[in-house]
Amino acid sequence: MDYLISILIILLAIFVIKLVLIWVIFYADVRAAQKRDPAAKSFLEVILLYPGLHALIYHRIAHFFYRLKLFFLARALSQIARFFTGIEIHPGAIIGKRFFIDHGLGVVIGETAIVGDDVLLYQGATLGGTGIVQGKRHPTVGNNVVIGAGAKVLGNIVIGDNAYIGANAVVIKDVPPNSTVIGVPGRITKQDGKKMDISLDHARILDPIMQAIEELQDRVKNLEKK
Ligand SMILES: CC(C)(COP(=O)(O)OP(=O)(O)OC[C@H]1O[C@@H](n2cnc3c(N)ncnc32)[C@H](O)[C@@H]1OP(=O)(O)O)[C@@H](O)C(=O)NCCC(=O)NCCS
C-alpha cells in the first residue's frame, strides 16, 4: 500500500512540475490562447485542454531538434503531436511569438512556412505548398494575421501584417497588409478599413489610381446607358 501511495505521489509531483514548467517556459503562448479565445475560462484549462497549445509546445521542442539537424527525432515529435491533437506542424516551420491555433483539428503547416508574431489560425487552415517544388515553397505570414477555418494559403507567398483570411478562402497570391480576403480564388474585400472588391492581382492591388479610373469608367458606362 505504501508502495502504491509513493508511486501516486511521484506521478502527482511529475504532473505538477510539468504544469509549472509549461507555465514558466510557454507563458506567452498560454496567455495568447487565453486572450484569443473568449471561451477560455482559466490558465489551467488552457494548459491542460487546448490542443492548439499542446501542438505548439511539441512544435517548439521539435523545431529545437530540427535546428540541431536531428531530423528523425524532430519529425517523430511532430507526428506524436499530430496523433494527439490532429494538428500537423512540420518541425522546420518557423513560428513567431504568441501563436494560437483555435480548435485545431486539421491544421497543416509546411516545412518552409514562416509565421510572424500574434498570429491566429482556426481549424482546418493550411499553410501549404502548391506542388512538388524544392526550396522555400510555403507561405510567409506577417504579424497579427488571422487565418479563418478551412482557409488554404498555398505557395511561397507573403501575407501582410494584420491581414484577415476569411474562412474557406483559397489564397495563392501575395496579400497586402491590413486586408481582408475571402473566396475562391481569394479576393480582397477590405483594405485599410475600406470596403472594396478586387481580385488578388498584384498590379491592381498596388495601383489604387487604376482602380479609381475603372470605377469611373463603369459609372460613365452606366450614365451613357441611361
Ligand atoms: C471574412 C471575415 C473576416 C469577415 O470580415 P468582415 O470584414 O467583417 O466581413 P463582413 O462580415 O462584413 O462580410 C462582408 C461580405 O463578405 C461575405 N463573407 C464574409 N465572410 C466570408 C467568407 N469566409 N467567405 C465568403 N464570403 C464571406 C459576407 O457575406 C459579406 O458579403 P456581402 O457584402 O455580399 O453581404 C469573416 O467572415 C471570416 O471568415 N472569419 C473567419 C473566422 C473563422 O474562421 N472562425 C471560425 C471560428 S470556429
PDB file of C-alpha atoms and ligand atoms in Angstrom:
ATOM      1  CA  MET A   1       0.000   0.000   0.000  1.00  0.00           C
ATOM      2  CA  ASP A   2       2.820   2.376   0.958  1.00  0.00           C
ATOM      3  CA  TYR A   3       4.447   1.466  -2.333  1.00  0.00           C
ATOM      4  CA  LEU A   4       1.309   2.447  -4.285  1.00  0.00           C
ATOM      5  CA  ILE A   5       0.954   5.742  -2.413  1.00  0.00           C
ATOM      6  CA  SER A   6       4.610   6.578  -3.136  1.00  0.00           C
ATOM      7  CA  ILE A   7       4.056   5.964  -6.852  1.00  0.00           C
ATOM      8  CA  LEU A   8       0.951   8.153  -6.832  1.00  0.00           C
ATOM      9  CA  ILE A   9       2.822  10.961  -5.056  1.00  0.00           C
ATOM     10  CA  ILE A  10       5.695  10.724  -7.565  1.00  0.00           C
ATOM     11  CA  LEU A  11       3.248  10.841 -10.518  1.00  0.00           C
ATOM     12  CA  LEU A  12       1.475  13.818  -8.985  1.00  0.00           C
ATOM     13  CA  ALA A  13       4.798  15.584  -8.428  1.00  0.00           C
ATOM     14  CA  ILE A  14       5.811  14.959 -12.083  1.00  0.00           C
ATOM     15  CA  PHE A  15       2.445  16.322 -13.222  1.00  0.00           C
ATOM     16  CA  VAL A  16       2.766  19.464 -11.085  1.00  0.00           C
ATOM     17  CA  ILE A  17       6.377  20.027 -12.222  1.00  0.00           C
ATOM     18  CA  LYS A  18       5.248  19.646 -15.854  1.00  0.00           C
ATOM     19  CA  LEU A  19       2.479  22.189 -15.319  1.00  0.00           C
ATOM     20  CA  VAL A  20       4.838  24.683 -13.702  1.00  0.00           C
ATOM     21  CA  LEU A  21       7.412  24.212 -16.490  1.00  0.00           C
ATOM     22  CA  ILE A  22       4.778  24.800 -19.186  1.00  0.00           C
ATOM     23  CA  TRP A  23       3.549  27.813 -17.269  1.00  0.00           C
ATOM     24  CA  VAL A  24       7.031  29.325 -16.960  1.00  0.00           C
ATOM     25  CA  ILE A  25       8.534  28.426 -20.370  1.00  0.00           C
ATOM     26  CA  PHE A  26       5.431  28.889 -22.508  1.00  0.00           C
ATOM     27  CA  TYR A  27       3.787  31.686 -20.508  1.00  0.00           C
ATOM     28  CA  ALA A  28       3.413  33.995 -23.542  1.00  0.00           C
ATOM     29  CA  ASP A  29       1.781  31.245 -25.639  1.00  0.00           C
ATOM     30  CA  VAL A  30      -0.612  30.287 -22.837  1.00  0.00           C
ATOM     31  CA  ARG A  31      -1.585  33.938 -22.325  1.00  0.00           C
ATOM     32  CA  ALA A  32      -2.131  34.336 -26.083  1.00  0.00           C
ATOM     33  CA  ALA A  33      -4.529  31.370 -26.109  1.00  0.00           C
ATOM     34  CA  GLN A  34      -6.382  32.794 -23.126  1.00  0.00           C
ATOM     35  CA  LYS A  35      -6.647  36.235 -24.734  1.00  0.00           C
ATOM     36  CA  ARG A  36      -7.632  34.996 -28.198  1.00  0.00           C
ATOM     37  CA  ASP A  37     -10.334  32.542 -27.119  1.00  0.00           C
ATOM     38  CA  PRO A  38     -13.272  34.173 -25.340  1.00  0.00           C
ATOM     39  CA  ALA A  39     -14.337  30.678 -24.230  1.00  0.00           C
ATOM     40  CA  ALA A  40     -11.142  30.110 -22.233  1.00  0.00           C
ATOM     41  CA  LYS A  41     -12.012  30.292 -18.553  1.00  0.00           C
ATOM     42  CA  SER A  42      -8.716  29.688 -16.777  1.00  0.00           C
ATOM     43  CA  PHE A  43      -4.974  29.248 -17.182  1.00  0.00           C
ATOM     44  CA  LEU A  44      -5.260  25.613 -16.063  1.00  0.00           C
ATOM     45  CA  GLU A  45      -7.975  24.872 -18.625  1.00  0.00           C
ATOM     46  CA  VAL A  46      -5.789  26.296 -21.408  1.00  0.00           C
ATOM     47  CA  ILE A  47      -2.696  24.369 -20.310  1.00  0.00           C
ATOM     48  CA  LEU A  48      -4.492  21.050 -19.911  1.00  0.00           C
ATOM     49  CA  LEU A  49      -7.204  21.077 -22.556  1.00  0.00           C
ATOM     50  CA  TYR A  50      -6.154  23.168 -25.551  1.00  0.00           C
ATOM     51  CA  PRO A  51      -4.840  21.039 -28.448  1.00  0.00           C
ATOM     52  CA  GLY A  52      -3.570  24.172 -30.227  1.00  0.00           C
ATOM     53  CA  LEU A  53      -1.308  24.950 -27.292  1.00  0.00           C
ATOM     54  CA  HIS A  54      -0.157  21.329 -26.978  1.00  0.00           C
ATOM     55  CA  ALA A  55       0.720  21.193 -30.693  1.00  0.00           C
ATOM     56  CA  LEU A  56       2.664  24.444 -30.345  1.00  0.00           C
ATOM     57  CA  ILE A  57       4.631  23.181 -27.331  1.00  0.00           C
ATOM     58  CA  TYR A  58       5.506  19.974 -29.202  1.00  0.00           C
ATOM     59  CA  HIS A  59       6.486  22.099 -32.187  1.00  0.00           C
ATOM     60  CA  ARG A  60       8.775  24.396 -30.188  1.00  0.00           C
ATOM     61  CA  ILE A  61      10.644  21.314 -28.912  1.00  0.00           C
ATOM     62  CA  ALA A  62      10.617  19.578 -32.340  1.00  0.00           C
ATOM     63  CA  HIS A  63      11.923  22.748 -34.002  1.00  0.00           C
ATOM     64  CA  PHE A  64      14.789  22.861 -31.482  1.00  0.00           C
ATOM     65  CA  PHE A  65      15.813  19.326 -32.539  1.00  0.00           C
ATOM     66  CA  TYR A  66      15.300  20.216 -36.216  1.00  0.00           C
ATOM     67  CA  ARG A  67      17.788  23.062 -35.865  1.00  0.00           C
ATOM     68  CA  LEU A  68      20.237  20.602 -34.312  1.00  0.00           C
ATOM     69  CA  LYS A  69      19.728  18.540 -37.513  1.00  0.00           C
ATOM     70  CA  LEU A  70      18.136  15.697 -35.504  1.00  0.00           C
ATOM     71  CA  PHE A  71      15.504  15.423 -38.215  1.00  0.00           C
ATOM     72  CA  PHE A  72      14.124  11.994 -37.314  1.00  0.00           C
ATOM     73  CA  LEU A  73      13.568  12.900 -33.672  1.00  0.00           C
ATOM     74  CA  ALA A  74      12.042  16.246 -34.695  1.00  0.00           C
ATOM     75  CA  ARG A  75       9.670  14.578 -37.152  1.00  0.00           C
ATOM     76  CA  ALA A  76       8.763  11.881 -34.627  1.00  0.00           C
ATOM     77  CA  LEU A  77       7.724  14.569 -32.106  1.00  0.00           C
ATOM     78  CA  SER A  78       5.699  16.346 -34.770  1.00  0.00           C
ATOM     79  CA  GLN A  79       3.893  13.078 -35.590  1.00  0.00           C
ATOM     80  CA  ILE A  80       3.170  12.404 -31.917  1.00  0.00           C
ATOM     81  CA  ALA A  81       1.655  15.888 -31.701  1.00  0.00           C
ATOM     82  CA  ARG A  82      -0.392  15.148 -34.811  1.00  0.00           C
ATOM     83  CA  PHE A  83      -1.654  11.881 -33.279  1.00  0.00           C
ATOM     84  CA  PHE A  84      -2.828  13.594 -30.107  1.00  0.00           C
ATOM     85  CA  THR A  85      -4.060  16.920 -31.498  1.00  0.00           C
ATOM     86  CA  GLY A  86      -4.887  16.438 -35.193  1.00  0.00           C
ATOM     87  CA  ILE A  87      -2.587  19.377 -35.938  1.00  0.00           C
ATOM     88  CA  GLU A  88       0.430  18.815 -38.167  1.00  0.00           C
ATOM     89  CA  ILE A  89       3.208  21.393 -37.932  1.00  0.00           C
ATOM     90  CA  HIS A  90       6.382  20.423 -39.755  1.00  0.00           C
ATOM     91  CA  PRO A  91       9.317  20.822 -37.358  1.00  0.00           C
ATOM     92  CA  GLY A  92      11.095  23.043 -39.890  1.00  0.00           C
ATOM     93  CA  ALA A  93       8.372  25.716 -39.806  1.00  0.00           C
ATOM     94  CA  ILE A  94       9.361  28.939 -38.058  1.00  0.00           C
ATOM     95  CA  ILE A  95       6.600  30.105 -35.734  1.00  0.00           C
ATOM     96  CA  GLY A  96       6.603  33.509 -34.034  1.00  0.00           C
ATOM     97  CA  LYS A  97       5.608  34.524 -30.535  1.00  0.00           C
ATOM     98  CA  ARG A  98       2.111  34.255 -29.060  1.00  0.00           C
ATOM     99  CA  PHE A  99       0.878  31.958 -31.832  1.00  0.00           C
ATOM    100  CA  PHE A 100      -2.514  30.372 -31.255  1.00  0.00           C
ATOM    101  CA  ILE A 101      -4.458  27.657 -33.075  1.00  0.00           C
ATOM    102  CA  ASP A 102      -8.122  27.657 -32.038  1.00  0.00           C
ATOM    103  CA  HIS A 103      -9.912  24.261 -32.061  1.00  0.00           C
ATOM    104  CA  GLY A 104      -7.073  22.957 -34.160  1.00  0.00           C
ATOM    105  CA  LEU A 105      -8.182  19.798 -35.917  1.00  0.00           C
ATOM    106  CA  GLY A 106      -6.933  19.587 -39.497  1.00  0.00           C
ATOM    107  CA  VAL A 107      -4.409  22.437 -39.350  1.00  0.00           C
ATOM    108  CA  VAL A 108      -1.343  21.784 -41.531  1.00  0.00           C
ATOM    109  CA  ILE A 109       1.776  23.968 -41.591  1.00  0.00           C
ATOM    110  CA  GLY A 110       4.518  23.123 -44.092  1.00  0.00           C
ATOM    111  CA  GLU A 111       8.257  22.870 -43.634  1.00  0.00           C
ATOM    112  CA  THR A 112       9.304  26.237 -45.066  1.00  0.00           C
ATOM    113  CA  ALA A 113       6.413  28.263 -43.680  1.00  0.00           C
ATOM    114  CA  ILE A 114       7.336  31.327 -41.641  1.00  0.00           C
ATOM    115  CA  VAL A 115       4.739  32.694 -39.246  1.00  0.00           C
ATOM    116  CA  GLY A 116       5.057  36.098 -37.543  1.00  0.00           C
ATOM    117  CA  ASP A 117       4.022  37.142 -34.044  1.00  0.00           C
ATOM    118  CA  ASP A 118       0.443  37.157 -32.693  1.00  0.00           C
ATOM    119  CA  VAL A 119      -0.962  35.005 -35.495  1.00  0.00           C
ATOM    120  CA  LEU A 120      -4.254  33.152 -35.034  1.00  0.00           C
ATOM    121  CA  LEU A 121      -5.259  30.072 -37.053  1.00  0.00           C
ATOM    122  CA  TYR A 122      -8.609  28.311 -36.928  1.00  0.00           C
ATOM    123  CA  GLN A 123      -9.292  24.649 -37.528  1.00  0.00           C
ATOM    124  CA  GLY A 124      -8.598  23.259 -40.986  1.00  0.00           C
ATOM    125  CA  ALA A 125      -6.323  26.140 -42.017  1.00  0.00           C
ATOM    126  CA  THR A 126      -3.434  25.112 -44.246  1.00  0.00           C
ATOM    127  CA  LEU A 127      -0.127  26.856 -44.887  1.00  0.00           C
ATOM    128  CA  GLY A 128       0.938  24.551 -47.680  1.00  0.00           C
ATOM    129  CA  GLY A 129       2.852  24.219 -50.920  1.00  0.00           C
ATOM    130  CA  THR A 130       1.365  24.214 -54.416  1.00  0.00           C
ATOM    131  CA  GLY A 131       3.234  21.152 -55.707  1.00  0.00           C
ATOM    132  CA  ILE A 132       6.489  19.273 -55.559  1.00  0.00           C
ATOM    133  CA  VAL A 133       8.854  22.245 -55.565  1.00  0.00           C
ATOM    134  CA  GLN A 134      12.173  22.393 -53.739  1.00  0.00           C
ATOM    135  CA  GLY A 135      13.330  25.253 -51.517  1.00  0.00           C
ATOM    136  CA  LYS A 136      11.032  27.858 -49.985  1.00  0.00           C
ATOM    137  CA  ARG A 137       7.592  26.678 -51.041  1.00  0.00           C
ATOM    138  CA  HIS A 138       5.274  27.615 -48.182  1.00  0.00           C
ATOM    139  CA  PRO A 139       3.811  30.989 -47.165  1.00  0.00           C
ATOM    140  CA  THR A 140       5.398  33.713 -45.091  1.00  0.00           C
ATOM    141  CA  VAL A 141       2.758  35.118 -42.773  1.00  0.00           C
ATOM    142  CA  GLY A 142       3.183  38.574 -41.221  1.00  0.00           C
ATOM    143  CA  ASN A 143       2.367  39.714 -37.702  1.00  0.00           C
ATOM    144  CA  ASN A 144      -1.117  39.827 -36.248  1.00  0.00           C
ATOM    145  CA  VAL A 145      -2.699  37.829 -39.094  1.00  0.00           C
ATOM    146  CA  VAL A 146      -5.880  35.766 -38.681  1.00  0.00           C
ATOM    147  CA  ILE A 147      -6.430  32.757 -40.939  1.00  0.00           C
ATOM    148  CA  GLY A 148     -10.031  31.508 -40.873  1.00  0.00           C
ATOM    149  CA  ALA A 149     -11.363  27.986 -40.592  1.00  0.00           C
ATOM    150  CA  GLY A 150     -10.581  25.819 -43.616  1.00  0.00           C
ATOM    151  CA  ALA A 151      -8.615  28.543 -45.422  1.00  0.00           C
ATOM    152  CA  LYS A 152      -5.858  27.316 -47.730  1.00  0.00           C
ATOM    153  CA  VAL A 153      -2.845  29.568 -48.118  1.00  0.00           C
ATOM    154  CA  LEU A 154      -0.581  27.984 -50.692  1.00  0.00           C
ATOM    155  CA  GLY A 155       2.860  28.548 -52.143  1.00  0.00           C
ATOM    156  CA  ASN A 156       5.778  30.847 -51.433  1.00  0.00           C
ATOM    157  CA  ILE A 157       3.609  33.936 -50.965  1.00  0.00           C
ATOM    158  CA  VAL A 158       3.578  36.729 -48.401  1.00  0.00           C
ATOM    159  CA  ILE A 159       0.575  37.533 -46.234  1.00  0.00           C
ATOM    160  CA  GLY A 160       0.988  41.117 -44.998  1.00  0.00           C
ATOM    161  CA  ASP A 161       0.678  42.229 -41.382  1.00  0.00           C
ATOM    162  CA  ASN A 162      -2.827  42.478 -39.905  1.00  0.00           C
ATOM    163  CA  ALA A 163      -4.390  40.581 -42.828  1.00  0.00           C
ATOM    164  CA  TYR A 164      -7.586  38.613 -42.286  1.00  0.00           C
ATOM    165  CA  ILE A 165      -8.054  35.495 -44.420  1.00  0.00           C
ATOM    166  CA  GLY A 166     -11.744  34.524 -44.376  1.00  0.00           C
ATOM    167  CA  ALA A 167     -12.988  31.021 -43.654  1.00  0.00           C
ATOM    168  CA  ASN A 168     -12.544  28.636 -46.614  1.00  0.00           C
ATOM    169  CA  ALA A 169     -10.683  31.167 -48.762  1.00  0.00           C
ATOM    170  CA  VAL A 170      -8.029  29.832 -51.122  1.00  0.00           C
ATOM    171  CA  VAL A 171      -5.092  32.226 -51.365  1.00  0.00           C
ATOM    172  CA  ILE A 172      -2.276  31.676 -53.860  1.00  0.00           C
ATOM    173  CA  LYS A 173      -1.042  35.247 -54.317  1.00  0.00           C
ATOM    174  CA  ASP A 174       0.528  37.824 -52.009  1.00  0.00           C
ATOM    175  CA  VAL A 175      -1.874  39.641 -49.718  1.00  0.00           C
ATOM    176  CA  PRO A 176      -1.096  43.277 -48.834  1.00  0.00           C
ATOM    177  CA  PRO A 177      -1.087  44.349 -45.165  1.00  0.00           C
ATOM    178  CA  ASN A 178      -4.357  45.318 -43.452  1.00  0.00           C
ATOM    179  CA  SER A 179      -6.555  43.466 -45.975  1.00  0.00           C
ATOM    180  CA  THR A 180      -9.444  41.053 -45.669  1.00  0.00           C
ATOM    181  CA  VAL A 181      -9.513  38.260 -48.256  1.00  0.00           C
ATOM    182  CA  ILE A 182     -12.419  35.901 -48.934  1.00  0.00           C
ATOM    183  CA  GLY A 183     -13.493  33.379 -51.556  1.00  0.00           C
ATOM    184  CA  VAL A 184     -12.016  31.002 -54.103  1.00  0.00           C
ATOM    185  CA  PRO A 185      -9.781  32.258 -55.542  1.00  0.00           C
ATOM    186  CA  GLY A 186      -9.205  34.787 -52.776  1.00  0.00           C
ATOM    187  CA  ARG A 187     -10.201  38.394 -53.423  1.00  0.00           C
ATOM    188  CA  ILE A 188      -9.744  41.469 -51.273  1.00  0.00           C
ATOM    189  CA  THR A 189     -12.955  42.825 -49.786  1.00  0.00           C
ATOM    190  CA  LYS A 190     -11.459  45.293 -47.344  1.00  0.00           C
ATOM    191  CA  GLN A 191      -8.194  47.204 -47.190  1.00  0.00           C
ATOM    192  CA  ASP A 192      -7.109  49.709 -44.537  1.00  0.00           C
ATOM    193  CA  GLY A 193     -10.661  49.639 -43.192  1.00  0.00           C
ATOM    194  CA  LYS A 194     -12.251  50.486 -46.575  1.00  0.00           C
ATOM    195  CA  LYS A 195     -14.585  48.080 -48.347  1.00  0.00           C
ATOM    196  CA  MET A 196     -13.593  47.035 -51.873  1.00  0.00           C
ATOM    197  CA  ASP A 197     -13.759  44.036 -54.162  1.00  0.00           C
ATOM    198  CA  ILE A 198     -10.668  43.271 -56.188  1.00  0.00           C
ATOM    199  CA  SER A 199      -9.054  40.040 -57.257  1.00  0.00           C
ATOM    200  CA  LEU A 200      -5.650  39.189 -55.815  1.00  0.00           C
ATOM    201  CA  ASP A 201      -3.690  40.540 -58.703  1.00  0.00           C
ATOM    202  CA  HIS A 202      -0.505  42.409 -57.806  1.00  0.00           C
ATOM    203  CA  ALA A 203      -0.784  45.156 -60.395  1.00  0.00           C
ATOM    204  CA  ARG A 204      -4.281  46.113 -59.321  1.00  0.00           C
ATOM    205  CA  ILE A 205      -3.593  45.910 -55.621  1.00  0.00           C
ATOM    206  CA  LEU A 206      -0.643  48.238 -55.903  1.00  0.00           C
ATOM    207  CA  ASP A 207      -2.432  50.688 -58.213  1.00  0.00           C
ATOM    208  CA  PRO A 208      -5.385  52.383 -56.466  1.00  0.00           C
ATOM    209  CA  ILE A 209      -5.450  55.091 -59.188  1.00  0.00           C
ATOM    210  CA  MET A 210      -6.179  52.466 -61.847  1.00  0.00           C
ATOM    211  CA  GLN A 211      -8.897  51.088 -59.627  1.00  0.00           C
ATOM    212  CA  ALA A 212     -10.476  54.559 -59.266  1.00  0.00           C
ATOM    213  CA  ILE A 213     -10.317  55.050 -63.079  1.00  0.00           C
ATOM    214  CA  GLU A 214     -12.052  51.699 -63.637  1.00  0.00           C
ATOM    215  CA  GLU A 215     -14.784  52.679 -61.177  1.00  0.00           C
ATOM    216  CA  LEU A 216     -15.257  55.997 -63.039  1.00  0.00           C
ATOM    217  CA  GLN A 217     -15.391  54.153 -66.394  1.00  0.00           C
ATOM    218  CA  ASP A 218     -18.148  51.914 -65.001  1.00  0.00           C
ATOM    219  CA  ARG A 219     -20.111  54.951 -63.822  1.00  0.00           C
ATOM    220  CA  VAL A 220     -19.751  56.666 -67.230  1.00  0.00           C
ATOM    221  CA  LYS A 221     -20.945  53.493 -68.955  1.00  0.00           C
ATOM    222  CA  ASN A 222     -23.995  53.355 -66.665  1.00  0.00           C
ATOM    223  CA  LEU A 223     -24.759  57.039 -67.296  1.00  0.00           C
ATOM    224  CA  GLU A 224     -24.425  56.520 -71.086  1.00  0.00           C
ATOM    225  CA  LYS A 225     -26.878  53.626 -70.892  1.00  0.00           C
ATOM    226  CA  LYS A 226     -29.397  55.871 -69.117  1.00  0.00           C
TER     227      LYS A 226
HETATM  228  C1  LIG B   1     -14.009  37.302 -43.745  1.00  0.00           C
HETATM  229  C2  LIG B   1     -14.391  37.668 -42.334  1.00  0.00           C
HETATM  230  C3  LIG B   1     -13.141  38.056 -41.613  1.00  0.00           C
HETATM  231  C4  LIG B   1     -15.428  38.794 -42.281  1.00  0.00           C
HETATM  232  O1  LIG B   1     -14.854  40.018 -42.424  1.00  0.00           O
HETATM  233  P1  LIG B   1     -15.755  41.347 -42.365  1.00  0.00           P
HETATM  234  O2  LIG B   1     -14.923  42.391 -42.942  1.00  0.00           O
HETATM  235  O3  LIG B   1     -16.284  41.540 -41.002  1.00  0.00           O
HETATM  236  O4  LIG B   1     -16.873  40.995 -43.393  1.00  0.00           O
HETATM  237  P2  LIG B   1     -18.463  41.053 -43.259  1.00  0.00           P
HETATM  238  O5  LIG B   1     -18.935  40.097 -42.210  1.00  0.00           O
HETATM  239  O6  LIG B   1     -18.883  42.485 -43.152  1.00  0.00           O
HETATM  240  O7  LIG B   1     -18.867  40.458 -44.670  1.00  0.00           O
HETATM  241  C5  LIG B   1     -18.560  41.135 -45.855  1.00  0.00           C
HETATM  242  C6  LIG B   1     -19.051  40.290 -47.012  1.00  0.00           C
HETATM  243  O8  LIG B   1     -18.221  39.119 -47.130  1.00  0.00           O
HETATM  244  C7  LIG B   1     -19.030  37.946 -47.029  1.00  0.00           C
HETATM  245  N1  LIG B   1     -18.221  36.967 -46.291  1.00  0.00           N
HETATM  246  C8  LIG B   1     -17.796  37.061 -45.022  1.00  0.00           C
HETATM  247  N2  LIG B   1     -17.009  36.026 -44.708  1.00  0.00           N
HETATM  248  C9  LIG B   1     -16.929  35.254 -45.825  1.00  0.00           C
HETATM  249  C10 LIG B   1     -16.251  34.039 -46.113  1.00  0.00           C
HETATM  250  N3  LIG B   1     -15.497  33.437 -45.211  1.00  0.00           N
HETATM  251  N4  LIG B   1     -16.373  33.542 -47.366  1.00  0.00           N
HETATM  252  C11 LIG B   1     -17.132  34.158 -48.301  1.00  0.00           C
HETATM  253  N5  LIG B   1     -17.811  35.317 -48.069  1.00  0.00           N
HETATM  254  C12 LIG B   1     -17.690  35.852 -46.846  1.00  0.00           C
HETATM  255  C13 LIG B   1     -20.278  38.389 -46.306  1.00  0.00           C
HETATM  256  O9  LIG B   1     -21.367  37.562 -46.608  1.00  0.00           O
HETATM  257  C14 LIG B   1     -20.465  39.791 -46.838  1.00  0.00           C
HETATM  258  O10 LIG B   1     -20.999  39.699 -48.129  1.00  0.00           O
HETATM  259  P3  LIG B   1     -21.948  40.883 -48.719  1.00  0.00           P
HETATM  260  O11 LIG B   1     -21.114  42.142 -48.720  1.00  0.00           O
HETATM  261  O12 LIG B   1     -22.290  40.405 -50.092  1.00  0.00           O
HETATM  262  O13 LIG B   1     -23.097  40.962 -47.782  1.00  0.00           O
HETATM  263  C15 LIG B   1     -15.101  36.546 -41.577  1.00  0.00           C
HETATM  264  O14 LIG B   1     -16.411  36.343 -42.095  1.00  0.00           O
HETATM  265  C16 LIG B   1     -14.386  35.220 -41.565  1.00  0.00           C
HETATM  266  O15 LIG B   1     -14.442  34.423 -42.488  1.00  0.00           O
HETATM  267  N6  LIG B   1     -13.709  34.979 -40.426  1.00  0.00           N
HETATM  268  C17 LIG B   1     -13.049  33.739 -40.146  1.00  0.00           C
HETATM  269  C18 LIG B   1     -13.353  33.355 -38.725  1.00  0.00           C
HETATM  270  C19 LIG B   1     -13.369  31.863 -38.524  1.00  0.00           C
HETATM  271  O16 LIG B   1     -12.816  31.092 -39.277  1.00  0.00           O
HETATM  272  N7  LIG B   1     -13.992  31.470 -37.443  1.00  0.00           N
HETATM  273  C20 LIG B   1     -14.052  30.099 -37.087  1.00  0.00           C
HETATM  274  C21 LIG B   1     -14.425  30.028 -35.645  1.00  0.00           C
HETATM  275  S1  LIG B   1     -14.681  28.389 -35.171  1.00  0.00           S
END
